[in-house]
Coordinates of C-alpha atoms and ligand atoms in Angstrom, one line a residue:
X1202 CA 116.5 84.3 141.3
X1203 CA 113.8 86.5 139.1
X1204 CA 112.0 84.6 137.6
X1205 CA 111.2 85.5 133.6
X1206 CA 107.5 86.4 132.4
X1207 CA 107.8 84.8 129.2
X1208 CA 110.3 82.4 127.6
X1209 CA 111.4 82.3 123.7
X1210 CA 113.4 79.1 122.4
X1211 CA 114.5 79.5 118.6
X1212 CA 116.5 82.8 118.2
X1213 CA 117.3 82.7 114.5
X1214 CA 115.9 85.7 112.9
X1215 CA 112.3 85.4 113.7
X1216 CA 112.8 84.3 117.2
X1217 CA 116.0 86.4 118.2
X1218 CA 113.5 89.6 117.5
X1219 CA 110.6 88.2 119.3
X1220 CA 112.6 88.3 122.5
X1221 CA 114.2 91.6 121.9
X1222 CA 110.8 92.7 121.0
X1223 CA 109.3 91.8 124.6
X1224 CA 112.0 93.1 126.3
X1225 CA 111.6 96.4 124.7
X1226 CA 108.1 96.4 125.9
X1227 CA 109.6 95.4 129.5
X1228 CA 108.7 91.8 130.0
X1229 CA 111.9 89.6 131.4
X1230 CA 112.6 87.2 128.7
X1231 CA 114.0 83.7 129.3
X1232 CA 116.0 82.8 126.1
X1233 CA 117.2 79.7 124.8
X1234 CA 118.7 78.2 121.4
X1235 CA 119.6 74.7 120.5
X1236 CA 123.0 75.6 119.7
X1237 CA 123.9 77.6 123.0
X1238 CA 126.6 80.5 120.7
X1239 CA 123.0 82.0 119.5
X1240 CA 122.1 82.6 122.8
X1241 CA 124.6 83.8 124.1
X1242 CA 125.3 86.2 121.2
X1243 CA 121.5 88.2 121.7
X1244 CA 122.6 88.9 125.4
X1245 CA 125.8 90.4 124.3
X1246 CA 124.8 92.4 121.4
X1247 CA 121.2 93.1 122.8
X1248 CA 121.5 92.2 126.5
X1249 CA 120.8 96.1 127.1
X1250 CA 117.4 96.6 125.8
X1251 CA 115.6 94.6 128.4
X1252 CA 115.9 91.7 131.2
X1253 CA 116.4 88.7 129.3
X1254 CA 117.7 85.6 131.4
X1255 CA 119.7 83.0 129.0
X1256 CA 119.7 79.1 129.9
X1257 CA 121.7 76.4 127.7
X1258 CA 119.3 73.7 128.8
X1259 CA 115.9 73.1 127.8
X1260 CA 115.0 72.2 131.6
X1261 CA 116.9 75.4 133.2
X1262 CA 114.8 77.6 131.0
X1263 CA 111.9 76.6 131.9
X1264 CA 113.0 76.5 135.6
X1265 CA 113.8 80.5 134.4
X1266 CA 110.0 80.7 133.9
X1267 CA 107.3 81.9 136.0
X1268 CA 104.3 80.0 136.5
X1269 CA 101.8 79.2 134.5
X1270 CA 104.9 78.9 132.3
X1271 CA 104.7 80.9 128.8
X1272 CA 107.4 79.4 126.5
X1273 CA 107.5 80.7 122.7
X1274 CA 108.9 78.1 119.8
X1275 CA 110.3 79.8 117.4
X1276 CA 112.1 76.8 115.0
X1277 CA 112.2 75.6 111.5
X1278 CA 108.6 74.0 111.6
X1279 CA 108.4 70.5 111.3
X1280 CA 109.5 67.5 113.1
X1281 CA 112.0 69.8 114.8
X1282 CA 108.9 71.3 116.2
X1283 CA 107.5 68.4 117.6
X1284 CA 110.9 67.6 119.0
X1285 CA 111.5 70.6 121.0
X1286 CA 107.6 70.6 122.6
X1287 CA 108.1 67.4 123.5
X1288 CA 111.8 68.5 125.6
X1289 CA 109.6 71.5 127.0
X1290 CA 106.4 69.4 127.8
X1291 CA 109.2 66.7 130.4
X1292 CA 110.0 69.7 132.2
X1293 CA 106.5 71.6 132.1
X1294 CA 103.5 70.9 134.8
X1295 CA 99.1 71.6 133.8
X1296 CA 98.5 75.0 133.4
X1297 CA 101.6 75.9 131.3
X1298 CA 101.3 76.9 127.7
X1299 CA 104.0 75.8 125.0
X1300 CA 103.1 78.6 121.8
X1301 CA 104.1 77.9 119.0
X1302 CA 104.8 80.8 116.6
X1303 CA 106.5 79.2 113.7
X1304 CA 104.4 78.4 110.3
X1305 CA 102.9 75.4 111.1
X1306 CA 100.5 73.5 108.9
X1307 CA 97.1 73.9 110.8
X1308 CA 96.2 70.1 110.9
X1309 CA 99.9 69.1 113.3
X1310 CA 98.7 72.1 115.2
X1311 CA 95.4 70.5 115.8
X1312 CA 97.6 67.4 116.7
X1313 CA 99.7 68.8 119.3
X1314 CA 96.8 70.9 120.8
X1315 CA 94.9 67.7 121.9
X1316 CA 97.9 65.6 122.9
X1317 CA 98.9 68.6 125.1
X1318 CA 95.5 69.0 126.2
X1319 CA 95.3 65.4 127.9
X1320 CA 98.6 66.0 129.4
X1321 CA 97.1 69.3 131.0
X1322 CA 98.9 71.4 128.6
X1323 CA 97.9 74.3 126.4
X1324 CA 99.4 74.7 123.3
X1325 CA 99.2 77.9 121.3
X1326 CA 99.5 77.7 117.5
X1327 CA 100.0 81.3 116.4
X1328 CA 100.5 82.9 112.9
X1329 CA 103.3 85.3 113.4
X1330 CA 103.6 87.5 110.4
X1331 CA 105.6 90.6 109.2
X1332 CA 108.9 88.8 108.7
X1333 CA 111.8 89.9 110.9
X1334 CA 111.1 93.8 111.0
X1335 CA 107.6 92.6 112.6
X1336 CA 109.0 90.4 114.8
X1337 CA 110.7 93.4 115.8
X1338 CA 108.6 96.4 115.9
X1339 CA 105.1 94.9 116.0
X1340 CA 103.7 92.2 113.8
X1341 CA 100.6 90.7 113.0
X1342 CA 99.6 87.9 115.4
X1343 CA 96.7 85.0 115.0
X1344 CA 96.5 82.9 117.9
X1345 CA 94.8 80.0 118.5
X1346 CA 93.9 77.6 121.7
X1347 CA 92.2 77.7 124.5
X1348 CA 90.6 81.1 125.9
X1349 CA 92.0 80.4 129.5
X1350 CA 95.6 80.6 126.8
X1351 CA 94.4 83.7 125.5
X1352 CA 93.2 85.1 128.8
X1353 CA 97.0 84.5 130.2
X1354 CA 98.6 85.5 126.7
X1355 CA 96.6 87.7 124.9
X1356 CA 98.0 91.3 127.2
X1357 CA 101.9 90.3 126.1
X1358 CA 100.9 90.0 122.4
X1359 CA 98.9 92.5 122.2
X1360 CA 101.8 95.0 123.7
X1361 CA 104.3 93.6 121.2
X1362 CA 101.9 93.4 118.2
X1363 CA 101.4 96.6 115.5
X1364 CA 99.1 98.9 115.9
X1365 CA 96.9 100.6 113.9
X1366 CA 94.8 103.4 115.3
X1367 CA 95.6 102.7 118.7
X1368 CA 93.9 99.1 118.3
X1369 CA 96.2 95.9 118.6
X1370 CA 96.8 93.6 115.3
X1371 CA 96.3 90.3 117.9
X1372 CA 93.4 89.0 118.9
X1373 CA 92.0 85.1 119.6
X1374 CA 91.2 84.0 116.3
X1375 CA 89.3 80.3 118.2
X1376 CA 90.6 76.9 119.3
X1377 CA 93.4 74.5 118.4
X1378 CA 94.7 75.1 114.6
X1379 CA 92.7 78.0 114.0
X1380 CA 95.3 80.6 114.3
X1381 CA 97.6 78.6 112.2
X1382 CA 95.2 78.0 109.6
X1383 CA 94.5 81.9 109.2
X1384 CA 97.8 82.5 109.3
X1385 CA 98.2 80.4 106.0
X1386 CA 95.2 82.1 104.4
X1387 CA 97.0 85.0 105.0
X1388 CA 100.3 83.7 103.4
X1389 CA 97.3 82.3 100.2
X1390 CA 96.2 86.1 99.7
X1391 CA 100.0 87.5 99.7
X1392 CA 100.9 85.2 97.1
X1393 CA 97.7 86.2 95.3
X1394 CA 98.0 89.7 96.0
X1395 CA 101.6 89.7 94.5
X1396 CA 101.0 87.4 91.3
X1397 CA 98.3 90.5 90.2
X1398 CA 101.3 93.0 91.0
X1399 CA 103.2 91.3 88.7
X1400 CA 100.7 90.9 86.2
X1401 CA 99.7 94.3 86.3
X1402 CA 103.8 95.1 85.7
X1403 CA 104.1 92.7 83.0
X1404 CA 101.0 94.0 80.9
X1405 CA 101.8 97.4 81.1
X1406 CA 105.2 96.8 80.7
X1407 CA 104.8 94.6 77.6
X1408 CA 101.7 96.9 76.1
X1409 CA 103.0 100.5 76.4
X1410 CA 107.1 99.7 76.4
X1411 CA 106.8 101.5 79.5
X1412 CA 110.1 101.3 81.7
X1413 CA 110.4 99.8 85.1
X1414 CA 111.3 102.9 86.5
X1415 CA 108.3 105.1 85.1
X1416 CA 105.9 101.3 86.0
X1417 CA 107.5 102.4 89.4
X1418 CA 105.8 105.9 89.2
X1419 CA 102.8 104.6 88.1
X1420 CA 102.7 102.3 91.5
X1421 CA 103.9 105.0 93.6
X1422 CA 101.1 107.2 92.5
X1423 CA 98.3 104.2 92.8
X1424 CA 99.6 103.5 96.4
X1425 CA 98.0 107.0 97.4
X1426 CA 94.6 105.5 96.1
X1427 CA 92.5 103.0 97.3
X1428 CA 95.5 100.8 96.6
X1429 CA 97.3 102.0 99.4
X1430 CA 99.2 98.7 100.6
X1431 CA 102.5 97.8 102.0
X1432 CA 102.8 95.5 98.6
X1433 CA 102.4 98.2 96.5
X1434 CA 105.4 100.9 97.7
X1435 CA 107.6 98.2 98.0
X1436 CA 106.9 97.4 94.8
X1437 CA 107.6 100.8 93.2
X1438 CA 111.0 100.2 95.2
X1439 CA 111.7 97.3 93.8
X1440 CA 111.4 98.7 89.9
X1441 CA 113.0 101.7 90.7
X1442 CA 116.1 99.4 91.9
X1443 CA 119.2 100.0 89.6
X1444 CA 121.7 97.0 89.3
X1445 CA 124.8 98.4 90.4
X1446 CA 127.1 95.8 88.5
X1447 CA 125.1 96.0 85.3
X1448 CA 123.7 99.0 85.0
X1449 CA 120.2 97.6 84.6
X1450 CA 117.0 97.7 86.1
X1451 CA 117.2 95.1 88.8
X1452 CA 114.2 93.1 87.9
X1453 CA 116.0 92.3 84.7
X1454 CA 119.1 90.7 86.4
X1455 CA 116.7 88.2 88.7
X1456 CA 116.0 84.9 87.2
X1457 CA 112.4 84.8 86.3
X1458 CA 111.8 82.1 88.8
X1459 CA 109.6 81.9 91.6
X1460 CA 110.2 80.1 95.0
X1461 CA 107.4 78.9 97.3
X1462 CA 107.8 77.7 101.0
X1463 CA 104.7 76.1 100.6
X1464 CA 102.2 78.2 102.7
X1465 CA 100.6 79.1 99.5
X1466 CA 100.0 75.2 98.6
X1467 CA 98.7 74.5 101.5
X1468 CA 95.9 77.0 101.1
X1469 CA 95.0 75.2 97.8
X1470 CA 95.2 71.9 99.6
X1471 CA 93.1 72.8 102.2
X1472 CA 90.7 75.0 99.9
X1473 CA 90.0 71.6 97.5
X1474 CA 89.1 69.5 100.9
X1475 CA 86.4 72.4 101.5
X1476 CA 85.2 72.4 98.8
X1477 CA 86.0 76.1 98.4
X1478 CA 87.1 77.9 94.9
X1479 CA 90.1 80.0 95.7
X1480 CA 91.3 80.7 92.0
X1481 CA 93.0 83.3 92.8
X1482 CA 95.5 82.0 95.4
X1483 CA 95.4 78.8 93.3
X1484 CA 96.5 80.6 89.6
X1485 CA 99.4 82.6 91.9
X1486 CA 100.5 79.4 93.3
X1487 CA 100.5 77.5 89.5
X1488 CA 102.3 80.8 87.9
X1489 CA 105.3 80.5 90.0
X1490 CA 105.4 76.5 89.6
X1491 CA 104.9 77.3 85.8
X1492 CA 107.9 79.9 86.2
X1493 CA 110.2 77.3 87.7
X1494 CA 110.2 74.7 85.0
X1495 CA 112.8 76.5 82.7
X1496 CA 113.3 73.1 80.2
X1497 CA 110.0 73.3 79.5
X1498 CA 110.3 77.0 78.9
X1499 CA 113.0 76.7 77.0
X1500 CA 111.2 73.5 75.1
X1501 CA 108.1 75.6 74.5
X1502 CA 110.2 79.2 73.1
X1503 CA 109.4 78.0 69.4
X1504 CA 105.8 78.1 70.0
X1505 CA 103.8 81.1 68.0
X1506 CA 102.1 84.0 70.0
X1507 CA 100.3 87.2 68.5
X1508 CA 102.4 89.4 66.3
X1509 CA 100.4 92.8 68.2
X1510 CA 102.4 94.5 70.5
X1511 CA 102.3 98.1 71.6
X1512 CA 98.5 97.7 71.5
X1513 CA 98.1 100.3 74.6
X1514 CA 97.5 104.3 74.8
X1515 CA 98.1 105.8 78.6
X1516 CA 94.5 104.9 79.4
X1517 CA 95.4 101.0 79.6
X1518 CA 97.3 102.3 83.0
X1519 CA 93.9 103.5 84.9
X1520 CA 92.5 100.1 83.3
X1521 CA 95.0 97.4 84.9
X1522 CA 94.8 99.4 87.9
X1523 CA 90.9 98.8 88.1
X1524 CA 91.9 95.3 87.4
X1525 CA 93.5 95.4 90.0
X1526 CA 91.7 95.9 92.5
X1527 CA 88.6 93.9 91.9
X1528 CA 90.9 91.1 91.0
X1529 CA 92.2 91.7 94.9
X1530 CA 88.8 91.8 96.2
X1531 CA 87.8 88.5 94.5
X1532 CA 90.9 86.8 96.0
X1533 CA 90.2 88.2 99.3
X1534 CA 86.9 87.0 99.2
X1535 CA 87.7 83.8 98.6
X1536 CA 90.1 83.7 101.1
X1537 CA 87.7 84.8 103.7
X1538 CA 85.2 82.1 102.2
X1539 CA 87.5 79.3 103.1
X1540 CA 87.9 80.9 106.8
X1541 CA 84.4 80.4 106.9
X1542 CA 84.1 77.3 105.6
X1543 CA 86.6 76.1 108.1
X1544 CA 85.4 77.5 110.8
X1545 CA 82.1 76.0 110.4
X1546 CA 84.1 72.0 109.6
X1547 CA 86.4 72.5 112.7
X1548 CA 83.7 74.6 115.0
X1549 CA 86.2 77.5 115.7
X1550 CA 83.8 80.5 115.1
X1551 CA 86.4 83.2 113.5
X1552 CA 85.1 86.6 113.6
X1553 CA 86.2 87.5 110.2
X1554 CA 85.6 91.0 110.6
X1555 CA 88.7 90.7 113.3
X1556 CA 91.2 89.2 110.8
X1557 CA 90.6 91.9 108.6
X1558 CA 91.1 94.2 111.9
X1559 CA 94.4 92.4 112.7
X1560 CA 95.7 92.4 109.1
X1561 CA 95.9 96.0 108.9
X1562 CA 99.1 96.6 110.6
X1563 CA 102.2 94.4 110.8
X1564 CA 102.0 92.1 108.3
X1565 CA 102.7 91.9 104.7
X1566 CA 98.7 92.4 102.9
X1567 CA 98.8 95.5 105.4
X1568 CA 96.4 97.7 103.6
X1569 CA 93.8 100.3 103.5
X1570 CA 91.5 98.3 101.7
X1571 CA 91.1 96.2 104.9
X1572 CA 89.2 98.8 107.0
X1573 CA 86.8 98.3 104.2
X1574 CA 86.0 94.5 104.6
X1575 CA 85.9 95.2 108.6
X1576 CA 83.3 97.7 107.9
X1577 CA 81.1 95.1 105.6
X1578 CA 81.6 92.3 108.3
X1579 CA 80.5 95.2 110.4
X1580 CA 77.3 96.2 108.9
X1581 CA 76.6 92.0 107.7
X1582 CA 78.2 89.6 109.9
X1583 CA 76.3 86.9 107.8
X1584 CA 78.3 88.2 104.6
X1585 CA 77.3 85.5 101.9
X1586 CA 80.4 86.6 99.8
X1587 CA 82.8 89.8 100.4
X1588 CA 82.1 91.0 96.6
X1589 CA 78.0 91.4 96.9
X1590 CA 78.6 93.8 100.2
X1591 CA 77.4 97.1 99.2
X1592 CA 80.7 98.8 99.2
X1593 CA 82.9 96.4 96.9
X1594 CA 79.7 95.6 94.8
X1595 CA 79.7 98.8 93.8
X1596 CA 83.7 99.2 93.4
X1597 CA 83.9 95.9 91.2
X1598 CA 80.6 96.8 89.3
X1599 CA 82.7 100.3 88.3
X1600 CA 85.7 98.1 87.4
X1601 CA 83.9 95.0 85.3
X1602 CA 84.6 97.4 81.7
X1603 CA 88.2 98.2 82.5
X1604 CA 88.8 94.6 83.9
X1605 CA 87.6 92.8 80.4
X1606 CA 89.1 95.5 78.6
X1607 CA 92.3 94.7 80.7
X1608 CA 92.2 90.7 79.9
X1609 CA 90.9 91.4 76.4
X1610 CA 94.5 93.3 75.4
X1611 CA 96.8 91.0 77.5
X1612 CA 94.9 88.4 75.6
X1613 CA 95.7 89.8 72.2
X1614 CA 99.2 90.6 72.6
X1615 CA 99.9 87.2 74.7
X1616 CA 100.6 88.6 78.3
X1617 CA 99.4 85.5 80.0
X1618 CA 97.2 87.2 83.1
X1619 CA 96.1 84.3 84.9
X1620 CA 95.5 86.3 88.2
X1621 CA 93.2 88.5 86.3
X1622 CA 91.3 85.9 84.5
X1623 CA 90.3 83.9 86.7
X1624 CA 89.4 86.3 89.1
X1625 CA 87.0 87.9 86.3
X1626 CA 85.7 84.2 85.8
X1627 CA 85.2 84.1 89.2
X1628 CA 82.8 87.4 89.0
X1629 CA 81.1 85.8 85.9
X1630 CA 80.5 82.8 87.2
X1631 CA 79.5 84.1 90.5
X1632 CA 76.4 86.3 89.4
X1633 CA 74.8 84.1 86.4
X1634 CA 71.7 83.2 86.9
X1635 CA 72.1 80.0 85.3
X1636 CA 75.5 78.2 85.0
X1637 CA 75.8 75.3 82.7
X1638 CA 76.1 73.2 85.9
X1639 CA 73.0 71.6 85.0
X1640 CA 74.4 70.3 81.6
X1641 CA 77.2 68.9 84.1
X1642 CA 74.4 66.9 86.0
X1643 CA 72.5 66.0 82.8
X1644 CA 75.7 64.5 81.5
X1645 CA 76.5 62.6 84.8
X1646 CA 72.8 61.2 85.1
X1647 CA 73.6 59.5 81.7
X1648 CA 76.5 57.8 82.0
X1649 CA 76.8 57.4 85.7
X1650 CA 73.1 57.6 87.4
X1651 CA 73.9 59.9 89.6
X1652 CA 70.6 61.8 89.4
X1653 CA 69.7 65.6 89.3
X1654 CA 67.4 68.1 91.1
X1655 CA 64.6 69.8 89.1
X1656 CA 64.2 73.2 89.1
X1657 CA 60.6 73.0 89.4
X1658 CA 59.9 70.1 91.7
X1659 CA 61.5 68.7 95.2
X1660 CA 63.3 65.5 94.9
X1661 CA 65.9 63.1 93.1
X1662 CA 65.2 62.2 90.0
X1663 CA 67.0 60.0 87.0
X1664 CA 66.1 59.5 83.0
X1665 CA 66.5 56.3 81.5
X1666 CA 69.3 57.4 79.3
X1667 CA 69.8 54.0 77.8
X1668 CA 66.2 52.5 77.5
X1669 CA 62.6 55.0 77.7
X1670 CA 64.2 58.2 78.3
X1671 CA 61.4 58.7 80.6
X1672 CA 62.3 60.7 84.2
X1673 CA 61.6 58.9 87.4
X1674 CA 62.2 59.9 90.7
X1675 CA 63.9 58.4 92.6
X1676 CA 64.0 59.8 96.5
X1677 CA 64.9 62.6 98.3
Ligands
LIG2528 P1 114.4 79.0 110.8 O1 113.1 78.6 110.2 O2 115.6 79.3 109.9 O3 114.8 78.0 111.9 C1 116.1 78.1 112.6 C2 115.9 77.9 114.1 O4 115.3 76.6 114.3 C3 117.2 77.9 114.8 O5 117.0 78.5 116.1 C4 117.5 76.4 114.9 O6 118.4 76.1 116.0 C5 116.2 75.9 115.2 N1 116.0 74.4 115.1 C6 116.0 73.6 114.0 BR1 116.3 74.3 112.3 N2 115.8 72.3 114.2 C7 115.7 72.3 115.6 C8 115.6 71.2 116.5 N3 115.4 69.9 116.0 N4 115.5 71.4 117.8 C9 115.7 72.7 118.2 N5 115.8 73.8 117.4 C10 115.8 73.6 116.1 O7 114.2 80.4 111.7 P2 113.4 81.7 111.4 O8 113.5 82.2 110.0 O9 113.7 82.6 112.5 O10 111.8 81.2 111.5 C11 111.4 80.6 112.7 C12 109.9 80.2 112.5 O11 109.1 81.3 112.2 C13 109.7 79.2 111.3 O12 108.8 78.3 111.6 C14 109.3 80.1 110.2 O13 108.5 79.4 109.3 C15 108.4 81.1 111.0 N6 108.3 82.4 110.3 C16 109.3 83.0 109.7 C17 109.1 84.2 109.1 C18 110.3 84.9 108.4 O14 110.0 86.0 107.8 N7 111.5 84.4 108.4 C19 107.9 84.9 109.2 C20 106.9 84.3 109.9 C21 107.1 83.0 110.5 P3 120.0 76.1 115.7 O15 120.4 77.6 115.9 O16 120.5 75.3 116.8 O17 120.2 75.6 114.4

C-alpha cells in the first residue's frame, strides 16, 4: 500500500482545508475525523484534487503514515486535544511528530512538548492563521518544537503557506510553546488592530454625520496608503454592506456586541505575568467585554454626556487616520515587546524580524506596514522599542498633533476612544523624562518600607517616615 507523507485528523473547516491544501501541492494526505461521515465526505467531494488515503481508525491512520510519521491535529482545542494525542502517541514510535495546529494556549503546549519529549516524541505546537480561506490557499504558519521537527516539517509548510514576494509566511519561530504563543500575540494585535478600526468609524461617524457608505470610501481610499492592510478593505466592505431585509446599512442591524474566543485574553494574561504593558490589546479586549454587558448599558443610558456634536470639518478624516496609525504602531510594539520578553523567560530566541516576515501574507494583520518593522529589526536586531526605530519615530512624531487633536474632539463630543488613548498614553509615558514613578516609590517607602533608589547615589535606601525623617540606606 502507498504510504501517505503527511496525515491530518480534525477535518472541520480548518482541518478539512489543510488536507486539501497539501494535496493541491501534491503531498498524499492520510485523513481521518472522529466521526468517520466527515471523512468520508472530503474524499467524495474533494477526493480529486490530490492522493488523500482515508482511515476510520486512529491506529489505521497512522499505519497510513510514512515514517518518521507527520500527523496534523486539527480539533476544538482543549482537553479534546489532549485526548486525541494521547490515541496517536499508542500507536506512534521516537522520531514521529504529533503537530498540533489548533489555538492552543502556549503553556498546555509546553506541557505536551515535554511529556512527548520523554516518550521520544516531537510535538509541534503551530499557530495556523488566516481562517479557512488560509487553510486553503496559504496561511500564515508559527511553528514551534524541536529543529530536527522543523528540519522534517518545515519544506511541507512552507509549500502550503502564503507567499509574499516569493518568500514563505512559515518559518521556526523556537522550541516547545513558542509557536503557539506567537500565534496568540498575533490574535492580541488583531483584536487591537480592529478595536482602532472601529474607533476610527465611530468618531468620524459620530463627528461629521458621515454615512457608513461614504466612511467606507474614506477606508477604501486610506487602504492605498501606508494603511494598506487586509483589515482595512474588508472593512470598507463591510460599511458598504446594505441589509437586504431592511434596507439599512448592515452595521446598523448587528447587535453592538462583541464576542471573544479568548485568544485576545490570553495575551493580557500572559502580558501581566511579564510584566509587559500591552494597552492596546488590553483596552480592545475590555471594549468588547464592556460592549457585552447590555443591562448595564441599558442601566447607565440616563447618564449625561456633552451636548457638542458635529464638532468636525473634513480635516478630522486625515486626523483619525494619523491616529490611526501610530495608535497601530504602539500596539504592535507592545506586542512585539511581550515576544521579547517571553522569549528571554522561556529561552526560545524569536527572531522578531521573522514574525513580521511571516505576518505579511496569509493571515489576518497582513499588511504593508509589516515590511517596515522587518526592515527596523533589520537595521537593529537589539530594537529597545519598535516606536524609537528611525522609521516609525519619525512617522508617530508627524502624527503626535493630529493624534491629540483626534482624542481631544472624541473627548469633547463623548466618543469613548479607548484604543486611541491609551495608545497616546503609551507614547507620553514612554518618552518623559521623569514619570511620577518616583512619587509611587516615595509613597510606598512610607507606608510599607519598601525602599527607593536615588537618582544620585547607588544603593537602597528608606526614610523614617514615622519617627526622624532622616534617609538611611539600607543595602544594595
Ligand atoms: P472546531 O474548532 O469547530 O473543532 C471541530 C473538530 O474537532 C471536529 O473535527 C471534531 O470532530 C473535532 N473534535 C472535537 Br470538537 N472533540 C474531539 C475529540 N474529543 N476527539 C477527536 N476530535 C474531536 O474546528 P475548526 O474551526 O476547523 O478549528 C480547528 C482548530 O483550528 C481549532 O483549534 C481552532 O481554534 C483552530 N483555528 C481555527 C481557525 C478558524 O478560522 N476557524 C483559525 C485558526 C485556528 P467531530 O467531527 O467528530 O465532531
Amino acid at each position: 500500500m502507498d504510504l501517505a507523507d503527511i496525515g491530518v485528523t480534525g477535518l472541520a473547516v480548518m482541518g478539512r482545508n489543510l488536507a486539501r491544501n497539501l494535496a493541491r501541492n501534491g503531498y498524499a494526505v492520510a485523513v481521518h475525523n472522529r466521526t468517520a461521515s466527515r471523512t468520508d465526505d472530503l474524499v467524495n467531494e474533494f477526493g480529486g484534487e490530490g492522493t488523500f488515503i482515508p482511515a476510520h481508525e486512529v491506529a489505521a491512520f497512522v499505519a497510513s503514515l510514512k515514517r518518521p510519521r507527520r500527523a496534523i491535529i486539527m480539533v476544538k482545542a482543549g482537553a479534546g486535544t489532549d485526548a486525541v494525542i494521547e490515541e496517536l502517541a499508542e500507536h506512534m514510535e521516537p522520531g514521529d511528530m504529533i503537530v498540533d495546529g489548533g489555538n492552543a494556549h502556549f503553556a498546555d503546549t509546553r506541557r505536551r512538548e515535554a511529556a512527548l519529549r520523554e516518550r521520544g516524541i516531537h510535538f509541534v505546537g503551530t499557530g495556523i492563521s488566516g481562517g479557512e480561506e488560509g487553510a486553503l490557499n496559504g496561511p500564515s504558519i508559527m511553528p514551534g518544537g524541536s529543529v530536527e521537527s522543523w528540519e522534517a516539517l518545515g519544506p511541507i509548510l512552507q509549500d502550503i503557506s502564503a507567499k509574499v514576494d516569493g518568500v514563505p509566511c512559515a518559518v521556526h519561530v523556537g522550541p516547545d510553546g513558542a509557536g503557539h504563543f506567537v500565534k496568540m500575540v498575533h490574535n492580541g494585535i488583531e483584536y487591537s488592530d480592529m478595536q482602532l478600526i472601529a474607533e476610527s468609524y465611530d468618531l468620524l461617524r459620530q463627528a461629521l454625520g458621515a454615512t457608513p457608505a461614504e466612511l467606507a470610501e474614506v477606508f477604501r481610499e486610506w487602504n492605498k496608503g501606508e494603511l494598506e492592510s487586509y483589515l482595512i478593505e474588508i472593512t470598507a466592505q463591510v460599511l458598504d454592506q446594505v441589509d437586504e431585509a431592511t434596507g439599512k446599512p448592515f452595521v446598523d442591524v448587528v447587535v453592538d456586541q462583541a464576542e471573544q474566543k479568548g485568544t485576545g485574553r490570553w495575551t493580557v494574561q500572559s502580558a501581566l505575568d511579564l510584566g509587559v504593558p500591552v494597552t492596546g490589546i488590553a483596552e480592545a479586549v475590555f471594549a468588547r467585554a464592556l460592549s457585552g454587558h447590555p443591562e448595564q448599558r441599558a442601566a447607565a443610558r440616563s447618564l449625561e454626556g456633552p451636548s457638542l456634536s458635529g464638532v468636525g470639518g473634513r480635516e478630522l478624516i486625515e486626523d483619525v487616520r494619523q491616529a490611526l496609525l501610530a495608535s497601530k504602531i504602539v500596539a504592535y510594539a507592545q506586542g512585539f515587546d511581550q515576544i521579547a520578553a517571553a522569549s528571554k523567560e522561556y529561552g526560545w530566541d524569536v527572531d522578531p524580524g521573522a514574525m513580521a516576515t511571516i505576518w505579511r501574507g496569509g493571515c489576518i494583520i497582513r499588511a504593508r506596514f509589516l515590511n517596515r518593522i522587518r526592515a527596523a529589526y533589520d537595521a537593529d536586531p537589539d530594537l529597545a522599542t519598535l516606536l524609537a526605530a528611525p522609521e516609525f519615530a519619525s512617522v508617530v512624531n508627524a502624527a503626535q498633533d493630529a493624534w491629540r487633536r483626534v482624542v481631544t474632539t472624541a473627548v469633547r463630543i463623548g466618543v469613548p476612544t479607548p484604543g486611541f488613548s491609551s495608545a497616546l498614553a503609551y507614547y507620553d509615558g514612554l518618552r518623559r523624562d521623569r514619570l511620577p514613578a518616583a512619587l509611587v516609590q516615595g509613597l510606598r517607602d512610607y507606608f510599607g518600607a519598601h525602599t527607593y533608589h536615588r537618582v544620585d547615589r547607588e544603593g537602597a535606601f528608606h526614610t523614617d517616615w514615622s519617627g526622624d525623617r532622616k534617609e538611611r540606606a539600607t543595602g544594595s
